[in-house]
Structures are given as structure tokens and as C-alpha cells.
Amino acid sequence: MNKKHLSRLWITGVTTLFILAFSVSTAMAEENNCQLTLSQSTIDYGVFGQEDVVETKNNMNVMSEKEFMVNVYCPKKQKMAVFVRGNTDATGAFLFGNLGLIYLKVGNIIVDGQPYQTGKTDDSMGFFPLKEKDNSVELYNNEGVIAVENNIVPQGQQMSFVVTLSPFLYKDAWRRNSDQSSLISSIEWQILDL
């Protein structure tokens, strides 16, 4: 039986002088005591300007990446997946206000102290792997992070992985705004277990 445990990730920013930060608030279902925590509740990019663009790709300004850890603990061994949901564009990338996108890359997954291949799934009932890689996978809307070995999701009590947050701003973002504008993105993290 799938049990749901929710967290919400808020990403905010300001154009012209970009300030990008996010925080998480957690809630868990009463029927199970699985917990989801982040290594930091807030990541602050500080103030951005056009000079902070790392590179330009496909008409997008690539801004600096930030990393954080996601940790899951459940009181008994079970299969676990952490799904993400939020407002997205047609490709499934998370919207960053109306001026950009946020991409998530997940890697370095560990279950009960053992490293596994990083996988993802869109199957919330059985966690059938879509893709597995040794290092990392890109995570889009309605996809879940899973540990995988030989196409099997292992059971465990503790799972952790690294998330790389990559903000992209449309090339004309500074021209569209004459002063400061807020950019907000909300990403919901949901623990499911079998």
C-alpha cells in the first residue's frame, strides 16, 4: 500500500537583481512515520545580475547551480520513492516564474549505507524503473527518484541522495522587466513507500 508524505519546496527570485532562495516545510501522514528532510531548509543565491550568467544555451541564460541533500527515514524496511510535482512547461521542466525554468538533477543515491544506481520512475504503484544510471538522472514533473540495482528497487529504512538545482532564465529576462520582479516556483516532494 502506498503511503504519502509531503514536503513543498519554494523557490523565489527577483529579476534585474536576482535573489534565488528556497525553503521546505514538511508534513507526514499519520499512518506511517517516514520522514523527509533536506540538508538545508534555505538556499540563497544572493543577488544576481546579467554578469552572473554562467553560459548561454538555447536562448537561455544558465545561472550557477546549487546542491542539497534529501534524506528519507522510515521505521521499517520498504521500497521508497520520492516524487516531485509542480508547475512546468511542455517538457516537464519546472517553471521559474514567467522568466525561466528550474531543472533538477539527482545522483549519489544511498540506501542503508550502500550506494546504488540512481533511477527514476513515473509508476507510483510499483516503482518500475524508467531509467537508471550510475551517476545521475534529470528529474521532471511527476517522476520519482529510486535506488536501482539490476532493474530492482531495494528495500531499506534510510535513503539519501544529492539534488542539483539548475536555474535557467530566458535570454531576454532583463529586457522584459524594467525594475525588480519576483519569480516564484513551488515544487512538491512526496515520499511513497510499498
Short mmCIF file of N, CA and C in Angstrom, two decimals:
data_model
loop_
_atom_site.label_atom_id
_atom_site.label_comp_id
_atom_site.label_asym_id
_atom_site.label_seq_id
_atom_site.Cartn_x
_atom_site.Cartn_y
_atom_site.Cartn_z
N MET A 1 0.84 -1.19 0.00
CA MET A 1 0.00 0.00 0.00
C MET A 1 0.88 1.25 0.00
N ASN A 2 0.64 2.15 -0.92
CA ASN A 2 1.41 3.38 -0.98
C ASN A 2 0.98 4.32 0.13
N LYS A 3 1.95 4.90 0.78
CA LYS A 3 1.68 5.91 1.79
C LYS A 3 2.35 7.19 1.33
N LYS A 4 1.71 8.32 1.57
CA LYS A 4 2.22 9.59 1.07
C LYS A 4 2.70 10.46 2.22
N HIS A 5 3.82 11.10 2.00
CA HIS A 5 4.42 12.03 2.95
C HIS A 5 4.88 13.22 2.12
N LEU A 6 4.42 14.42 2.43
CA LEU A 6 4.63 15.57 1.56
C LEU A 6 5.61 16.58 2.12
N SER A 7 6.34 17.20 1.23
CA SER A 7 7.14 18.38 1.52
C SER A 7 6.97 19.33 0.35
N ARG A 8 7.08 20.59 0.58
CA ARG A 8 6.95 21.56 -0.50
C ARG A 8 8.23 22.39 -0.56
N LEU A 9 8.78 22.53 -1.74
CA LEU A 9 9.99 23.29 -1.98
C LEU A 9 9.59 24.59 -2.66
N TRP A 10 9.94 25.71 -2.07
CA TRP A 10 9.62 27.02 -2.64
C TRP A 10 10.90 27.64 -3.17
N ILE A 11 10.86 28.12 -4.39
CA ILE A 11 12.00 28.79 -5.00
C ILE A 11 11.52 30.19 -5.38
N THR A 12 12.21 31.20 -4.91
CA THR A 12 11.79 32.56 -5.24
C THR A 12 12.97 33.33 -5.80
N GLY A 13 12.68 34.38 -6.52
CA GLY A 13 13.74 35.20 -7.08
C GLY A 13 13.22 36.56 -7.50
N VAL A 14 14.12 37.44 -7.85
CA VAL A 14 13.78 38.77 -8.31
C VAL A 14 14.60 39.04 -9.57
N THR A 15 13.95 39.49 -10.64
CA THR A 15 14.69 39.80 -11.86
C THR A 15 15.37 41.14 -11.73
N THR A 16 16.28 41.40 -12.60
CA THR A 16 17.18 42.54 -12.60
C THR A 16 18.22 42.33 -11.51
N LEU A 17 17.82 42.26 -10.28
CA LEU A 17 18.68 41.80 -9.20
C LEU A 17 18.07 40.49 -8.74
N PHE A 18 18.61 39.38 -9.21
CA PHE A 18 18.00 38.09 -8.91
C PHE A 18 18.41 37.62 -7.52
N ILE A 19 17.44 37.29 -6.73
CA ILE A 19 17.68 36.66 -5.44
C ILE A 19 16.93 35.34 -5.50
N LEU A 20 17.66 34.25 -5.40
CA LEU A 20 17.03 32.94 -5.52
C LEU A 20 17.23 32.17 -4.23
N ALA A 21 16.15 31.79 -3.61
CA ALA A 21 16.22 31.02 -2.37
C ALA A 21 15.06 30.06 -2.35
N PHE A 22 15.18 29.00 -1.59
CA PHE A 22 14.03 28.14 -1.39
C PHE A 22 14.05 27.58 0.02
N SER A 23 12.89 27.19 0.45
CA SER A 23 12.77 26.57 1.77
C SER A 23 11.76 25.44 1.65
N VAL A 24 11.73 24.60 2.66
CA VAL A 24 10.83 23.46 2.63
C VAL A 24 10.07 23.38 3.94
N SER A 25 8.82 23.01 3.85
CA SER A 25 8.05 22.70 5.04
C SER A 25 7.59 21.25 4.89
N THR A 26 7.60 20.50 5.96
CA THR A 26 7.29 19.09 5.85
C THR A 26 5.98 18.77 6.55
N ALA A 27 5.33 17.76 6.02
CA ALA A 27 4.12 17.20 6.63
C ALA A 27 4.18 15.71 6.37
N MET A 28 3.67 14.92 7.30
CA MET A 28 3.70 13.48 7.07
C MET A 28 2.36 12.87 7.43
N ALA A 29 2.07 11.75 6.78
CA ALA A 29 0.83 11.05 7.05
C ALA A 29 0.91 10.38 8.42
N GLU A 30 -0.19 10.27 9.09
CA GLU A 30 -0.22 9.71 10.43
C GLU A 30 0.01 8.20 10.45
N GLU A 31 -0.35 7.48 9.34
CA GLU A 31 -0.29 6.03 9.39
C GLU A 31 1.13 5.49 9.33
N ASN A 32 2.11 6.31 9.02
CA ASN A 32 3.49 5.86 8.96
C ASN A 32 4.37 7.02 9.38
N ASN A 33 5.49 6.72 9.99
CA ASN A 33 6.36 7.77 10.48
C ASN A 33 7.55 8.05 9.57
N CYS A 34 7.44 7.76 8.28
CA CYS A 34 8.52 8.12 7.36
C CYS A 34 8.70 9.63 7.39
N GLN A 35 9.95 10.04 7.31
CA GLN A 35 10.26 11.47 7.36
C GLN A 35 11.16 11.84 6.19
N LEU A 36 10.97 13.02 5.66
CA LEU A 36 11.81 13.57 4.62
C LEU A 36 12.42 14.86 5.14
N THR A 37 13.73 14.98 5.04
CA THR A 37 14.41 16.22 5.46
C THR A 37 15.39 16.64 4.38
N LEU A 38 15.72 17.91 4.39
CA LEU A 38 16.73 18.46 3.49
C LEU A 38 17.95 18.87 4.31
N SER A 39 19.12 18.82 3.68
CA SER A 39 20.34 19.22 4.38
C SER A 39 20.32 20.70 4.75
N GLN A 40 19.58 21.50 4.00
CA GLN A 40 19.41 22.93 4.28
C GLN A 40 17.96 23.28 4.01
N SER A 41 17.35 24.04 4.87
CA SER A 41 15.97 24.43 4.61
C SER A 41 15.89 25.63 3.67
N THR A 42 16.99 26.36 3.52
CA THR A 42 17.02 27.50 2.61
C THR A 42 18.35 27.54 1.87
N ILE A 43 18.29 27.76 0.58
CA ILE A 43 19.50 28.01 -0.21
C ILE A 43 19.33 29.39 -0.82
N ASP A 44 20.27 30.25 -0.58
CA ASP A 44 20.17 31.64 -1.02
C ASP A 44 21.22 31.91 -2.08
N TYR A 45 20.80 32.29 -3.27
CA TYR A 45 21.72 32.65 -4.33
C TYR A 45 22.25 34.07 -4.18
N GLY A 46 21.68 34.82 -3.27
CA GLY A 46 22.10 36.21 -3.14
C GLY A 46 21.52 37.04 -4.27
N VAL A 47 22.25 38.06 -4.69
CA VAL A 47 21.77 38.97 -5.72
C VAL A 47 22.42 38.62 -7.05
N PHE A 48 21.61 38.45 -8.08
CA PHE A 48 22.09 38.15 -9.43
C PHE A 48 21.94 39.37 -10.32
N GLY A 49 22.82 39.49 -11.25
CA GLY A 49 22.71 40.45 -12.33
C GLY A 49 23.12 39.73 -13.61
N GLN A 50 23.07 40.41 -14.74
CA GLN A 50 23.46 39.79 -16.01
C GLN A 50 24.89 39.28 -15.97
N GLU A 51 25.73 39.90 -15.17
CA GLU A 51 27.13 39.47 -15.06
C GLU A 51 27.27 38.11 -14.38
N ASP A 52 26.20 37.60 -13.78
CA ASP A 52 26.24 36.30 -13.09
C ASP A 52 25.84 35.13 -13.99
N VAL A 53 25.56 35.40 -15.26
CA VAL A 53 25.23 34.33 -16.19
C VAL A 53 26.48 33.47 -16.41
N VAL A 54 26.35 32.16 -16.19
CA VAL A 54 27.47 31.24 -16.33
C VAL A 54 27.74 30.96 -17.80
N GLU A 55 26.67 30.70 -18.57
CA GLU A 55 26.76 30.50 -20.02
C GLU A 55 25.38 30.66 -20.62
N THR A 56 25.32 30.67 -21.94
CA THR A 56 24.05 30.76 -22.65
C THR A 56 23.87 29.52 -23.50
N LYS A 57 22.71 28.88 -23.36
CA LYS A 57 22.37 27.66 -24.13
C LYS A 57 20.95 27.79 -24.63
N ASN A 58 20.74 27.56 -25.91
CA ASN A 58 19.39 27.50 -26.49
C ASN A 58 18.50 28.66 -26.05
N ASN A 59 19.01 29.87 -26.17
CA ASN A 59 18.26 31.08 -25.83
C ASN A 59 17.94 31.18 -24.33
N MET A 60 18.73 30.51 -23.50
CA MET A 60 18.55 30.55 -22.04
C MET A 60 19.86 30.96 -21.39
N ASN A 61 19.76 31.76 -20.33
CA ASN A 61 20.91 32.09 -19.51
C ASN A 61 21.04 31.06 -18.40
N VAL A 62 22.16 30.39 -18.33
CA VAL A 62 22.40 29.38 -17.31
C VAL A 62 23.00 30.09 -16.10
N MET A 63 22.35 29.94 -14.95
CA MET A 63 22.83 30.54 -13.72
C MET A 63 23.56 29.46 -12.91
N SER A 64 24.22 29.84 -11.83
CA SER A 64 25.02 28.88 -11.06
C SER A 64 24.14 27.83 -10.37
N GLU A 65 24.68 26.61 -10.31
CA GLU A 65 23.97 25.50 -9.68
C GLU A 65 24.18 25.51 -8.17
N LYS A 66 23.23 24.92 -7.47
CA LYS A 66 23.34 24.70 -6.02
C LYS A 66 22.96 23.26 -5.74
N GLU A 67 23.55 22.68 -4.70
CA GLU A 67 23.24 21.31 -4.32
C GLU A 67 22.68 21.25 -2.91
N PHE A 68 21.84 20.26 -2.68
CA PHE A 68 21.36 19.96 -1.35
C PHE A 68 21.10 18.46 -1.26
N MET A 69 21.03 17.95 -0.04
CA MET A 69 20.77 16.53 0.21
C MET A 69 19.31 16.33 0.60
N VAL A 70 18.75 15.23 0.12
CA VAL A 70 17.44 14.79 0.57
C VAL A 70 17.66 13.51 1.36
N ASN A 71 17.09 13.44 2.55
CA ASN A 71 17.22 12.27 3.41
C ASN A 71 15.83 11.77 3.77
N VAL A 72 15.66 10.45 3.66
CA VAL A 72 14.39 9.82 3.99
C VAL A 72 14.67 8.76 5.05
N TYR A 73 13.83 8.72 6.07
CA TYR A 73 13.92 7.67 7.09
C TYR A 73 12.53 7.08 7.30
N CYS A 74 12.45 5.74 7.27
CA CYS A 74 11.21 5.03 7.57
C CYS A 74 11.50 4.03 8.69
N PRO A 75 10.57 3.80 9.59
CA PRO A 75 10.83 2.93 10.73
C PRO A 75 10.98 1.45 10.38
N LYS A 76 10.51 1.04 9.19
CA LYS A 76 10.69 -0.35 8.79
C LYS A 76 11.21 -0.40 7.35
N LYS A 77 11.85 -1.52 6.98
CA LYS A 77 12.38 -1.68 5.62
C LYS A 77 11.23 -1.74 4.63
N GLN A 78 11.37 -0.98 3.55
CA GLN A 78 10.37 -0.95 2.49
C GLN A 78 10.98 -0.32 1.25
N LYS A 79 10.32 -0.49 0.10
CA LYS A 79 10.73 0.19 -1.11
C LYS A 79 10.28 1.64 -0.98
N MET A 80 11.14 2.58 -1.42
CA MET A 80 10.83 4.00 -1.29
C MET A 80 11.06 4.72 -2.62
N ALA A 81 10.26 5.74 -2.86
CA ALA A 81 10.46 6.65 -3.99
C ALA A 81 10.07 8.04 -3.52
N VAL A 82 10.78 9.03 -4.02
CA VAL A 82 10.46 10.43 -3.72
C VAL A 82 10.05 11.09 -5.03
N PHE A 83 8.77 11.44 -5.14
CA PHE A 83 8.22 12.04 -6.35
C PHE A 83 8.23 13.57 -6.24
N VAL A 84 8.31 14.23 -7.40
CA VAL A 84 8.25 15.69 -7.45
C VAL A 84 7.10 16.13 -8.36
N ARG A 85 6.45 17.22 -7.95
CA ARG A 85 5.34 17.78 -8.73
C ARG A 85 5.38 19.29 -8.61
N GLY A 86 4.99 19.96 -9.69
CA GLY A 86 4.95 21.41 -9.67
C GLY A 86 4.48 21.95 -11.00
N ASN A 87 4.47 23.26 -11.14
CA ASN A 87 4.10 23.91 -12.40
C ASN A 87 5.26 23.79 -13.38
N THR A 88 4.94 23.33 -14.59
CA THR A 88 6.00 23.05 -15.57
C THR A 88 5.67 23.59 -16.94
N ASP A 89 6.69 23.55 -17.80
CA ASP A 89 6.47 23.85 -19.21
C ASP A 89 6.11 22.54 -19.92
N ALA A 90 6.01 22.55 -21.24
CA ALA A 90 5.62 21.36 -22.01
C ALA A 90 6.63 20.23 -21.90
N THR A 91 7.88 20.52 -21.57
CA THR A 91 8.90 19.48 -21.46
C THR A 91 8.92 18.82 -20.08
N GLY A 92 8.21 19.39 -19.11
CA GLY A 92 8.23 18.86 -17.75
C GLY A 92 9.21 19.57 -16.84
N ALA A 93 9.94 20.56 -17.37
CA ALA A 93 10.85 21.36 -16.55
C ALA A 93 10.02 22.32 -15.69
N PHE A 94 10.47 22.56 -14.47
CA PHE A 94 9.71 23.39 -13.53
C PHE A 94 9.84 24.87 -13.90
N LEU A 95 8.70 25.57 -13.89
CA LEU A 95 8.69 27.00 -14.23
C LEU A 95 9.34 27.80 -13.11
N PHE A 96 10.10 28.81 -13.51
CA PHE A 96 10.69 29.76 -12.57
C PHE A 96 10.03 31.09 -12.87
N GLY A 97 8.87 31.31 -12.26
CA GLY A 97 8.06 32.48 -12.58
C GLY A 97 7.69 32.42 -14.05
N ASN A 98 7.65 33.58 -14.70
CA ASN A 98 7.39 33.61 -16.14
C ASN A 98 8.66 33.93 -16.93
N LEU A 99 9.81 33.89 -16.25
CA LEU A 99 11.06 34.27 -16.91
C LEU A 99 12.12 33.17 -16.97
N GLY A 100 11.76 31.94 -16.56
CA GLY A 100 12.78 30.91 -16.60
C GLY A 100 12.28 29.55 -16.19
N LEU A 101 13.24 28.63 -16.05
CA LEU A 101 12.97 27.24 -15.71
C LEU A 101 13.94 26.79 -14.63
N ILE A 102 13.53 25.80 -13.85
CA ILE A 102 14.39 25.16 -12.87
C ILE A 102 14.51 23.70 -13.26
N TYR A 103 15.74 23.21 -13.39
CA TYR A 103 15.98 21.80 -13.68
C TYR A 103 16.53 21.13 -12.43
N LEU A 104 16.13 19.87 -12.21
CA LEU A 104 16.61 19.08 -11.09
C LEU A 104 17.40 17.89 -11.61
N LYS A 105 18.59 17.70 -11.06
CA LYS A 105 19.41 16.53 -11.38
C LYS A 105 19.67 15.82 -10.06
N VAL A 106 19.49 14.50 -10.05
CA VAL A 106 19.61 13.72 -8.82
C VAL A 106 20.69 12.67 -9.00
N GLY A 107 21.50 12.48 -7.95
CA GLY A 107 22.56 11.48 -8.02
C GLY A 107 23.04 11.05 -6.64
N ASN A 108 24.05 10.20 -6.64
CA ASN A 108 24.70 9.72 -5.42
C ASN A 108 23.69 9.14 -4.43
N ILE A 109 22.87 8.22 -4.88
CA ILE A 109 21.83 7.65 -4.01
C ILE A 109 22.41 6.53 -3.15
N ILE A 110 22.01 6.56 -1.88
CA ILE A 110 22.48 5.57 -0.89
C ILE A 110 21.27 5.06 -0.13
N VAL A 111 21.17 3.74 0.02
CA VAL A 111 20.11 3.13 0.81
C VAL A 111 20.78 2.27 1.88
N ASP A 112 20.45 2.54 3.13
CA ASP A 112 21.01 1.83 4.28
C ASP A 112 22.53 1.70 4.20
N GLY A 113 23.19 2.78 3.81
CA GLY A 113 24.65 2.83 3.77
C GLY A 113 25.29 2.26 2.53
N GLN A 114 24.51 1.71 1.60
CA GLN A 114 25.05 1.10 0.39
C GLN A 114 24.73 1.98 -0.83
N PRO A 115 25.74 2.25 -1.68
CA PRO A 115 25.47 3.02 -2.90
C PRO A 115 24.72 2.18 -3.93
N TYR A 116 23.81 2.82 -4.64
CA TYR A 116 23.04 2.18 -5.71
C TYR A 116 23.09 3.06 -6.94
N GLN A 117 22.62 2.51 -8.06
CA GLN A 117 22.44 3.32 -9.25
C GLN A 117 21.25 4.24 -9.01
N THR A 118 21.33 5.44 -9.56
CA THR A 118 20.23 6.39 -9.43
C THR A 118 19.24 6.11 -10.54
N GLY A 119 17.99 5.96 -10.16
CA GLY A 119 16.95 5.69 -11.15
C GLY A 119 15.79 6.64 -10.98
N LYS A 120 14.87 6.57 -11.93
CA LYS A 120 13.65 7.35 -11.81
C LYS A 120 12.49 6.51 -12.33
N THR A 121 11.29 6.89 -11.89
CA THR A 121 10.08 6.17 -12.26
C THR A 121 8.93 7.15 -12.39
N ASP A 122 7.93 6.76 -13.18
CA ASP A 122 6.67 7.51 -13.20
C ASP A 122 5.54 6.62 -12.68
N ASP A 123 5.91 5.45 -12.14
CA ASP A 123 4.97 4.46 -11.63
C ASP A 123 4.86 4.59 -10.11
N SER A 124 3.79 5.22 -9.64
CA SER A 124 3.63 5.43 -8.20
C SER A 124 3.06 4.20 -7.48
N MET A 125 2.69 3.17 -8.21
CA MET A 125 2.11 1.97 -7.59
C MET A 125 3.13 0.85 -7.41
N GLY A 126 4.12 0.75 -8.31
CA GLY A 126 5.07 -0.35 -8.23
C GLY A 126 6.52 0.07 -8.39
N PHE A 127 6.78 1.36 -8.71
CA PHE A 127 8.12 1.93 -8.85
C PHE A 127 8.93 1.26 -9.96
N PHE A 128 8.29 0.87 -11.07
CA PHE A 128 9.02 0.26 -12.19
C PHE A 128 10.00 1.30 -12.75
N PRO A 129 11.29 0.96 -12.83
CA PRO A 129 12.30 1.94 -13.29
C PRO A 129 12.13 2.34 -14.75
N LEU A 130 12.16 3.65 -15.01
CA LEU A 130 12.19 4.18 -16.38
C LEU A 130 13.61 4.19 -16.90
N LYS A 131 14.51 4.54 -16.02
CA LYS A 131 15.88 4.78 -16.42
C LYS A 131 16.76 4.60 -15.20
N GLU A 132 17.94 4.07 -15.40
CA GLU A 132 18.91 4.01 -14.31
C GLU A 132 20.27 4.39 -14.86
N LYS A 133 21.02 5.07 -14.05
CA LYS A 133 22.36 5.49 -14.42
C LYS A 133 23.23 5.37 -13.17
N ASP A 134 24.53 5.24 -13.39
CA ASP A 134 25.43 5.17 -12.24
C ASP A 134 25.48 6.50 -11.50
N ASN A 135 25.51 7.60 -12.24
CA ASN A 135 25.79 8.89 -11.63
C ASN A 135 24.55 9.71 -11.30
N SER A 136 23.77 10.05 -12.32
CA SER A 136 22.64 10.94 -12.06
C SER A 136 21.57 10.83 -13.13
N VAL A 137 20.38 11.32 -12.78
CA VAL A 137 19.27 11.41 -13.73
C VAL A 137 18.64 12.79 -13.59
N GLU A 138 18.10 13.30 -14.69
CA GLU A 138 17.31 14.52 -14.62
C GLU A 138 15.90 14.14 -14.20
N LEU A 139 15.34 14.93 -13.31
CA LEU A 139 14.03 14.63 -12.75
C LEU A 139 13.04 15.69 -13.20
N TYR A 140 11.92 15.24 -13.76
CA TYR A 140 10.89 16.14 -14.25
C TYR A 140 9.59 15.93 -13.47
N ASN A 141 8.60 16.73 -13.78
CA ASN A 141 7.33 16.69 -13.08
C ASN A 141 6.73 15.28 -13.09
N ASN A 142 6.16 14.88 -11.96
CA ASN A 142 5.51 13.58 -11.78
C ASN A 142 6.44 12.39 -11.94
N GLU A 143 7.72 12.59 -11.70
CA GLU A 143 8.68 11.49 -11.70
C GLU A 143 9.22 11.32 -10.28
N GLY A 144 9.62 10.09 -9.98
CA GLY A 144 10.13 9.78 -8.66
C GLY A 144 11.56 9.29 -8.72
N VAL A 145 12.33 9.61 -7.68
CA VAL A 145 13.71 9.14 -7.52
C VAL A 145 13.67 7.78 -6.86
N ILE A 146 14.41 6.82 -7.40
CA ILE A 146 14.50 5.49 -6.80
C ILE A 146 15.94 5.01 -6.86
N ALA A 147 16.30 4.15 -5.92
CA ALA A 147 17.56 3.42 -5.99
C ALA A 147 17.28 2.17 -6.84
N VAL A 148 18.26 1.76 -7.66
CA VAL A 148 18.05 0.62 -8.55
C VAL A 148 19.32 -0.22 -8.61
N GLU A 149 19.12 -1.54 -8.62
CA GLU A 149 20.21 -2.47 -8.89
C GLU A 149 19.63 -3.64 -9.67
N ASN A 150 20.18 -3.89 -10.86
CA ASN A 150 19.67 -4.95 -11.74
C ASN A 150 18.17 -4.80 -11.99
N ASN A 151 17.75 -3.56 -12.22
CA ASN A 151 16.36 -3.22 -12.52
C ASN A 151 15.39 -3.52 -11.37
N ILE A 152 15.91 -3.61 -10.15
CA ILE A 152 15.09 -3.87 -8.96
C ILE A 152 15.30 -2.73 -7.96
N VAL A 153 14.20 -2.29 -7.36
CA VAL A 153 14.25 -1.27 -6.32
C VAL A 153 14.44 -1.98 -4.98
N PRO A 154 15.54 -1.69 -4.25
CA PRO A 154 15.79 -2.38 -2.99
C PRO A 154 14.91 -1.86 -1.85
N GLN A 155 14.74 -2.68 -0.82
CA GLN A 155 14.07 -2.24 0.38
C GLN A 155 15.10 -1.64 1.33
N GLY A 156 14.66 -0.68 2.12
CA GLY A 156 15.55 -0.07 3.10
C GLY A 156 14.79 0.80 4.06
N GLN A 157 15.50 1.27 5.08
CA GLN A 157 14.91 2.19 6.05
C GLN A 157 15.38 3.62 5.82
N GLN A 158 16.60 3.79 5.30
CA GLN A 158 17.15 5.12 5.09
C GLN A 158 17.59 5.26 3.63
N MET A 159 17.24 6.39 3.05
CA MET A 159 17.66 6.69 1.68
C MET A 159 18.12 8.14 1.65
N SER A 160 19.20 8.41 0.94
CA SER A 160 19.65 9.79 0.76
C SER A 160 20.15 9.95 -0.66
N PHE A 161 20.06 11.18 -1.16
CA PHE A 161 20.58 11.50 -2.49
C PHE A 161 20.84 12.99 -2.58
N VAL A 162 21.67 13.35 -3.55
CA VAL A 162 22.03 14.75 -3.79
C VAL A 162 21.18 15.29 -4.93
N VAL A 163 20.61 16.48 -4.74
CA VAL A 163 19.84 17.17 -5.78
C VAL A 163 20.64 18.39 -6.21
N THR A 164 20.83 18.53 -7.51
CA THR A 164 21.46 19.73 -8.07
C THR A 164 20.35 20.57 -8.70
N LEU A 165 20.23 21.79 -8.22
CA LEU A 165 19.22 22.74 -8.67
C LEU A 165 19.88 23.66 -9.70
N SER A 166 19.33 23.69 -10.93
CA SER A 166 19.91 24.48 -12.01
C SER A 166 18.89 25.48 -12.55
N PRO A 167 19.02 26.76 -12.21
CA PRO A 167 18.10 27.77 -12.74
C PRO A 167 18.55 28.26 -14.12
N PHE A 168 17.59 28.37 -15.02
CA PHE A 168 17.81 28.92 -16.36
C PHE A 168 16.85 30.08 -16.53
N LEU A 169 17.33 31.19 -17.03
CA LEU A 169 16.48 32.36 -17.29
C LEU A 169 16.46 32.62 -18.79
N TYR A 170 15.28 33.00 -19.29
CA TYR A 170 15.18 33.34 -20.71
C TYR A 170 16.15 34.46 -21.03
N LYS A 171 16.73 34.39 -22.21
CA LYS A 171 17.78 35.34 -22.59
C LYS A 171 17.33 36.79 -22.47
N ASP A 172 16.05 37.04 -22.74
CA ASP A 172 15.54 38.42 -22.68
C ASP A 172 14.92 38.77 -21.33
N ALA A 173 15.21 38.00 -20.29
CA ALA A 173 14.60 38.23 -18.97
C ALA A 173 14.84 39.65 -18.46
N TRP A 174 16.03 40.18 -18.67
CA TRP A 174 16.32 41.53 -18.17
C TRP A 174 15.63 42.60 -19.00
N ARG A 175 15.42 42.34 -20.28
CA ARG A 175 14.74 43.32 -21.13
C ARG A 175 13.25 43.36 -20.87
N ARG A 176 12.67 42.25 -20.39
CA ARG A 176 11.23 42.20 -20.13
C ARG A 176 10.83 42.95 -18.87
N ASN A 177 11.79 43.26 -18.02
CA ASN A 177 11.49 43.91 -16.75
C ASN A 177 12.35 45.14 -16.57
N SER A 178 11.70 46.26 -16.26
CA SER A 178 12.45 47.50 -16.09
C SER A 178 12.91 47.68 -14.64
N ASP A 179 12.30 46.95 -13.73
CA ASP A 179 12.72 47.02 -12.33
C ASP A 179 12.69 45.60 -11.75
N GLN A 180 12.64 45.49 -10.46
CA GLN A 180 12.65 44.18 -9.83
C GLN A 180 11.31 43.48 -9.97
N SER A 181 11.36 42.20 -10.26
CA SER A 181 10.16 41.37 -10.36
C SER A 181 10.40 40.07 -9.61
N SER A 182 9.40 39.61 -8.91
CA SER A 182 9.53 38.36 -8.17
C SER A 182 9.28 37.17 -9.09
N LEU A 183 10.09 36.15 -8.91
CA LEU A 183 9.90 34.88 -9.60
C LEU A 183 9.70 33.82 -8.54
N ILE A 184 8.65 33.03 -8.68
CA ILE A 184 8.36 32.02 -7.68
C ILE A 184 8.11 30.68 -8.36
N SER A 185 8.66 29.64 -7.79
CA SER A 185 8.42 28.27 -8.24
C SER A 185 8.15 27.42 -7.02
N SER A 186 7.18 26.54 -7.11
CA SER A 186 6.86 25.65 -6.00
C SER A 186 6.98 24.21 -6.48
N ILE A 187 7.78 23.42 -5.79
CA ILE A 187 7.96 22.01 -6.13
C ILE A 187 7.58 21.19 -4.91
N GLU A 188 6.64 20.28 -5.09
CA GLU A 188 6.18 19.42 -4.00
C GLU A 188 6.96 18.11 -4.06
N TRP A 189 7.51 17.71 -2.91
CA TRP A 189 8.24 16.44 -2.77
C TRP A 189 7.34 15.49 -2.01
N GLN A 190 7.18 14.28 -2.52
CA GLN A 190 6.26 13.33 -1.92
C GLN A 190 6.94 11.98 -1.75
N ILE A 191 6.99 11.47 -0.52
CA ILE A 191 7.55 10.14 -0.26
C ILE A 191 6.45 9.11 -0.45
N LEU A 192 6.73 8.11 -1.27
CA LEU A 192 5.83 6.98 -1.40
C LEU A 192 6.60 5.73 -0.99
N ASP A 193 5.93 4.81 -0.34
CA ASP A 193 6.58 3.56 0.03
C ASP A 193 5.65 2.39 -0.25
N LEU A 194 6.25 1.22 -0.45
CA LEU A 194 5.48 0.00 -0.71
C LEU A 194 5.69 -0.98 0.43
#
